Amino acid sequence: MKFYSKQPIEAEQFDGSDEMVDKYELIDAGTMLGTHHSPELYLTGSGKVDVGDWIATGVNGEHWAVTDDVFKKTYAELPVVPHYVAEYINYMKSSYRDIWDAINYPFRSDNINKYMEDNSETFARAWLDGYQVERHK
């Protein structure tokens, strides 16, 4: 069977800095992670985190290390949408509407109509997987 992740994760690329070593309670850069100091830190592969690897954080605050090549094959950044698109998605979902309703809703603003015409795939990804809200300029 094949599966997909239902929850977004947070991740940051390990840069070898003392700050990241301290944050994730690593013994030191490039050596074994966690051991008894951080039982919520899980490892894949060799038990080492190297500069350029990723440290992911799950929904329960657990951490795991992922090599850069595996990370790029497995994860994608959530789409970035304008605040008005985020508000529209939240409104439709809080009204117990599905994506079909959101696409065919007759009372959308011109901004939403234009966005969905120009960014239909991004809108669908944001609806299904979650999103980040665009920062104000």
PDB file of C-alpha atoms in Angstrom:
ATOM      1  CA  MET A   1       0.000   0.000   0.000  1.00  0.00           C
ATOM      2  CA  LYS A   2       1.062   3.582  -0.554  1.00  0.00           C
ATOM      3  CA  PHE A   3       0.416   6.436   1.870  1.00  0.00           C
ATOM      4  CA  TYR A   4       0.721  10.198   1.964  1.00  0.00           C
ATOM      5  CA  SER A   5       1.227  12.499   4.905  1.00  0.00           C
ATOM      6  CA  LYS A   6      -1.934  14.046   6.301  1.00  0.00           C
ATOM      7  CA  GLN A   7      -0.192  16.707   8.357  1.00  0.00           C
ATOM      8  CA  PRO A   8       2.295  19.369   7.366  1.00  0.00           C
ATOM      9  CA  ILE A   9       5.626  19.169   9.137  1.00  0.00           C
ATOM     10  CA  GLU A  10       8.133  21.812  10.018  1.00  0.00           C
ATOM     11  CA  ALA A  11      11.734  21.291   9.001  1.00  0.00           C
ATOM     12  CA  GLU A  12      14.973  23.181   8.930  1.00  0.00           C
ATOM     13  CA  GLN A  13      18.209  22.414   7.218  1.00  0.00           C
ATOM     14  CA  PHE A  14      21.060  21.665   9.616  1.00  0.00           C
ATOM     15  CA  ASP A  15      23.805  24.256   9.279  1.00  0.00           C
ATOM     16  CA  GLY A  16      26.214  22.899  11.897  1.00  0.00           C
ATOM     17  CA  SER A  17      25.808  25.940  14.151  1.00  0.00           C
ATOM     18  CA  ASP A  18      26.073  25.734  17.922  1.00  0.00           C
ATOM     19  CA  GLU A  19      22.524  27.134  18.089  1.00  0.00           C
ATOM     20  CA  MET A  20      21.096  24.172  16.190  1.00  0.00           C
ATOM     21  CA  VAL A  21      23.231  21.685  18.134  1.00  0.00           C
ATOM     22  CA  ASP A  22      21.781  23.151  21.351  1.00  0.00           C
ATOM     23  CA  LYS A  23      18.222  23.456  20.010  1.00  0.00           C
ATOM     24  CA  TYR A  24      18.024  19.775  19.080  1.00  0.00           C
ATOM     25  CA  GLU A  25      20.247  18.576  21.950  1.00  0.00           C
ATOM     26  CA  LEU A  26      22.800  17.036  19.620  1.00  0.00           C
ATOM     27  CA  ILE A  27      26.075  15.857  21.070  1.00  0.00           C
ATOM     28  CA  ASP A  28      27.860  18.017  18.512  1.00  0.00           C
ATOM     29  CA  ALA A  29      27.713  18.763  14.810  1.00  0.00           C
ATOM     30  CA  GLY A  30      28.056  15.645  12.694  1.00  0.00           C
ATOM     31  CA  THR A  31      28.019  13.068  15.477  1.00  0.00           C
ATOM     32  CA  MET A  32      25.355  10.885  17.020  1.00  0.00           C
ATOM     33  CA  LEU A  33      22.101  12.620  17.775  1.00  0.00           C
ATOM     34  CA  GLY A  34      20.128  12.791  20.936  1.00  0.00           C
ATOM     35  CA  THR A  35      20.941   9.558  22.741  1.00  0.00           C
ATOM     36  CA  HIS A  36      19.513   9.721  26.253  1.00  0.00           C
ATOM     37  CA  HIS A  37      19.338  13.525  26.263  1.00  0.00           C
ATOM     38  CA  SER A  38      16.591  13.742  23.669  1.00  0.00           C
ATOM     39  CA  PRO A  39      14.438  10.613  23.318  1.00  0.00           C
ATOM     40  CA  GLU A  40      12.015  12.426  21.013  1.00  0.00           C
ATOM     41  CA  LEU A  41      14.729  12.750  18.336  1.00  0.00           C
ATOM     42  CA  TYR A  42      14.580   9.828  15.925  1.00  0.00           C
ATOM     43  CA  LEU A  43      17.119   9.022  13.259  1.00  0.00           C
ATOM     44  CA  THR A  44      17.073   7.520   9.844  1.00  0.00           C
ATOM     45  CA  GLY A  45      20.163   5.962   8.338  1.00  0.00           C
ATOM     46  CA  SER A  46      23.545   6.239  10.026  1.00  0.00           C
ATOM     47  CA  GLY A  47      22.523   7.975  13.248  1.00  0.00           C
ATOM     48  CA  LYS A  48      24.376  11.119  12.251  1.00  0.00           C
ATOM     49  CA  VAL A  49      23.223  14.484  11.086  1.00  0.00           C
ATOM     50  CA  ASP A  50      25.483  16.241   8.652  1.00  0.00           C
ATOM     51  CA  VAL A  51      25.478  19.834   7.521  1.00  0.00           C
ATOM     52  CA  GLY A  52      22.852  20.006   4.773  1.00  0.00           C
ATOM     53  CA  ASP A  53      20.623  17.305   6.267  1.00  0.00           C
ATOM     54  CA  TRP A  54      17.158  18.281   7.488  1.00  0.00           C
ATOM     55  CA  ILE A  55      15.694  18.024  10.967  1.00  0.00           C
ATOM     56  CA  ALA A  56      11.944  17.567  10.746  1.00  0.00           C
ATOM     57  CA  THR A  57       9.444  18.194  13.547  1.00  0.00           C
ATOM     58  CA  GLY A  58       6.207  16.218  13.633  1.00  0.00           C
ATOM     59  CA  VAL A  59       2.773  17.083  14.992  1.00  0.00           C
ATOM     60  CA  ASN A  60       3.654  15.792  18.480  1.00  0.00           C
ATOM     61  CA  GLY A  61       6.940  17.695  18.669  1.00  0.00           C
ATOM     62  CA  GLU A  62       9.072  14.689  17.754  1.00  0.00           C
ATOM     63  CA  HIS A  63      12.155  15.261  15.585  1.00  0.00           C
ATOM     64  CA  TRP A  64      13.860  13.145  12.987  1.00  0.00           C
ATOM     65  CA  ALA A  65      16.803  13.651  10.680  1.00  0.00           C
ATOM     66  CA  VAL A  66      16.493  13.219   6.911  1.00  0.00           C
ATOM     67  CA  THR A  67      19.305  13.407   4.392  1.00  0.00           C
ATOM     68  CA  ASP A  68      18.977  16.246   1.880  1.00  0.00           C
ATOM     69  CA  ASP A  69      18.394  13.986  -1.133  1.00  0.00           C
ATOM     70  CA  VAL A  70      15.656  11.973   0.621  1.00  0.00           C
ATOM     71  CA  PHE A  71      14.061  15.176   1.954  1.00  0.00           C
ATOM     72  CA  LYS A  72      13.833  16.703  -1.531  1.00  0.00           C
ATOM     73  CA  LYS A  73      12.232  13.510  -2.903  1.00  0.00           C
ATOM     74  CA  THR A  74       9.760  13.223  -0.019  1.00  0.00           C
ATOM     75  CA  TYR A  75       8.649  16.705   1.019  1.00  0.00           C
ATOM     76  CA  ALA A  76       7.479  19.847  -0.740  1.00  0.00           C
ATOM     77  CA  GLU A  77       6.966  23.288   0.720  1.00  0.00           C
ATOM     78  CA  LEU A  78       3.360  24.247   1.345  1.00  0.00           C
ATOM     79  CA  PRO A  79       1.973  26.665  -1.232  1.00  0.00           C
ATOM     80  CA  VAL A  80       1.914  30.357  -0.379  1.00  0.00           C
ATOM     81  CA  VAL A  81      -1.435  32.084  -0.863  1.00  0.00           C
ATOM     82  CA  PRO A  82      -2.594  35.679  -0.359  1.00  0.00           C
ATOM     83  CA  HIS A  83      -4.483  36.427   2.861  1.00  0.00           C
ATOM     84  CA  TYR A  84      -7.815  36.735   1.021  1.00  0.00           C
ATOM     85  CA  VAL A  85      -7.431  33.205  -0.405  1.00  0.00           C
ATOM     86  CA  ALA A  86      -6.625  31.876   3.069  1.00  0.00           C
ATOM     87  CA  GLU A  87      -9.743  33.608   4.411  1.00  0.00           C
ATOM     88  CA  TYR A  88     -11.850  32.127   1.594  1.00  0.00           C
ATOM     89  CA  ILE A  89     -10.548  28.597   2.251  1.00  0.00           C
ATOM     90  CA  ASN A  90     -11.171  28.985   5.985  1.00  0.00           C
ATOM     91  CA  TYR A  91     -14.672  30.333   5.381  1.00  0.00           C
ATOM     92  CA  MET A  92     -15.625  27.526   3.009  1.00  0.00           C
ATOM     93  CA  LYS A  93     -14.218  24.805   5.247  1.00  0.00           C
ATOM     94  CA  SER A  94     -15.847  26.272   8.365  1.00  0.00           C
ATOM     95  CA  SER A  95     -19.145  26.224   6.434  1.00  0.00           C
ATOM     96  CA  TYR A  96     -18.610  22.492   5.831  1.00  0.00           C
ATOM     97  CA  ARG A  97     -18.105  22.988   2.109  1.00  0.00           C
ATOM     98  CA  ASP A  98     -15.863  20.738   0.029  1.00  0.00           C
ATOM     99  CA  ILE A  99     -13.455  21.714  -2.730  1.00  0.00           C
ATOM    100  CA  TRP A 100     -16.167  21.266  -5.378  1.00  0.00           C
ATOM    101  CA  ASP A 101     -18.294  23.851  -3.581  1.00  0.00           C
ATOM    102  CA  ALA A 102     -15.315  26.186  -3.244  1.00  0.00           C
ATOM    103  CA  ILE A 103     -14.574  25.998  -6.962  1.00  0.00           C
ATOM    104  CA  ASN A 104     -18.201  26.457  -8.005  1.00  0.00           C
ATOM    105  CA  TYR A 105     -19.351  28.908  -5.321  1.00  0.00           C
ATOM    106  CA  PRO A 106     -21.284  31.635  -7.209  1.00  0.00           C
ATOM    107  CA  PHE A 107     -20.668  34.459  -4.717  1.00  0.00           C
ATOM    108  CA  ARG A 108     -16.869  34.708  -4.834  1.00  0.00           C
ATOM    109  CA  SER A 109     -15.177  38.084  -4.994  1.00  0.00           C
ATOM    110  CA  ASP A 110     -13.437  39.223  -8.166  1.00  0.00           C
ATOM    111  CA  ASN A 111     -10.078  38.760  -6.383  1.00  0.00           C
ATOM    112  CA  ILE A 112     -10.880  35.125  -5.610  1.00  0.00           C
ATOM    113  CA  ASN A 113     -12.169  34.509  -9.136  1.00  0.00           C
ATOM    114  CA  LYS A 114      -9.014  35.955 -10.683  1.00  0.00           C
ATOM    115  CA  TYR A 115      -6.746  34.051  -8.287  1.00  0.00           C
ATOM    116  CA  MET A 116      -8.478  30.750  -9.007  1.00  0.00           C
ATOM    117  CA  GLU A 117      -8.340  31.332 -12.772  1.00  0.00           C
ATOM    118  CA  ASP A 118      -4.608  32.024 -12.643  1.00  0.00           C
ATOM    119  CA  ASN A 119      -3.631  29.596  -9.845  1.00  0.00           C
ATOM    120  CA  SER A 120      -6.054  26.661  -9.909  1.00  0.00           C
ATOM    121  CA  GLU A 121      -3.439  24.018  -9.043  1.00  0.00           C
ATOM    122  CA  THR A 122      -2.019  26.104  -6.211  1.00  0.00           C
ATOM    123  CA  PHE A 123      -5.525  26.638  -4.856  1.00  0.00           C
ATOM    124  CA  ALA A 124      -6.222  22.889  -4.972  1.00  0.00           C
ATOM    125  CA  ARG A 125      -2.915  22.074  -3.219  1.00  0.00           C
ATOM    126  CA  ALA A 126      -3.641  24.715  -0.566  1.00  0.00           C
ATOM    127  CA  TRP A 127      -7.135  23.297   0.002  1.00  0.00           C
ATOM    128  CA  LEU A 128      -5.907  19.707   0.263  1.00  0.00           C
ATOM    129  CA  ASP A 129      -2.513  20.016   1.958  1.00  0.00           C
ATOM    130  CA  GLY A 130      -2.557  23.324   3.791  1.00  0.00           C
ATOM    131  CA  TYR A 131      -0.813  26.573   2.981  1.00  0.00           C
ATOM    132  CA  GLN A 132       1.298  29.444   4.164  1.00  0.00           C
ATOM    133  CA  VAL A 133      -0.091  32.963   4.063  1.00  0.00           C
ATOM    134  CA  GLU A 134       1.812  35.457   1.958  1.00  0.00           C
ATOM    135  CA  ARG A 135       3.601  38.100   3.987  1.00  0.00           C
ATOM    136  CA  HIS A 136       2.481  41.686   3.546  1.00  0.00           C
ATOM    137  CA  LYS A 137       4.932  43.780   1.578  1.00  0.00           C
TER     138      LYS A 137
END
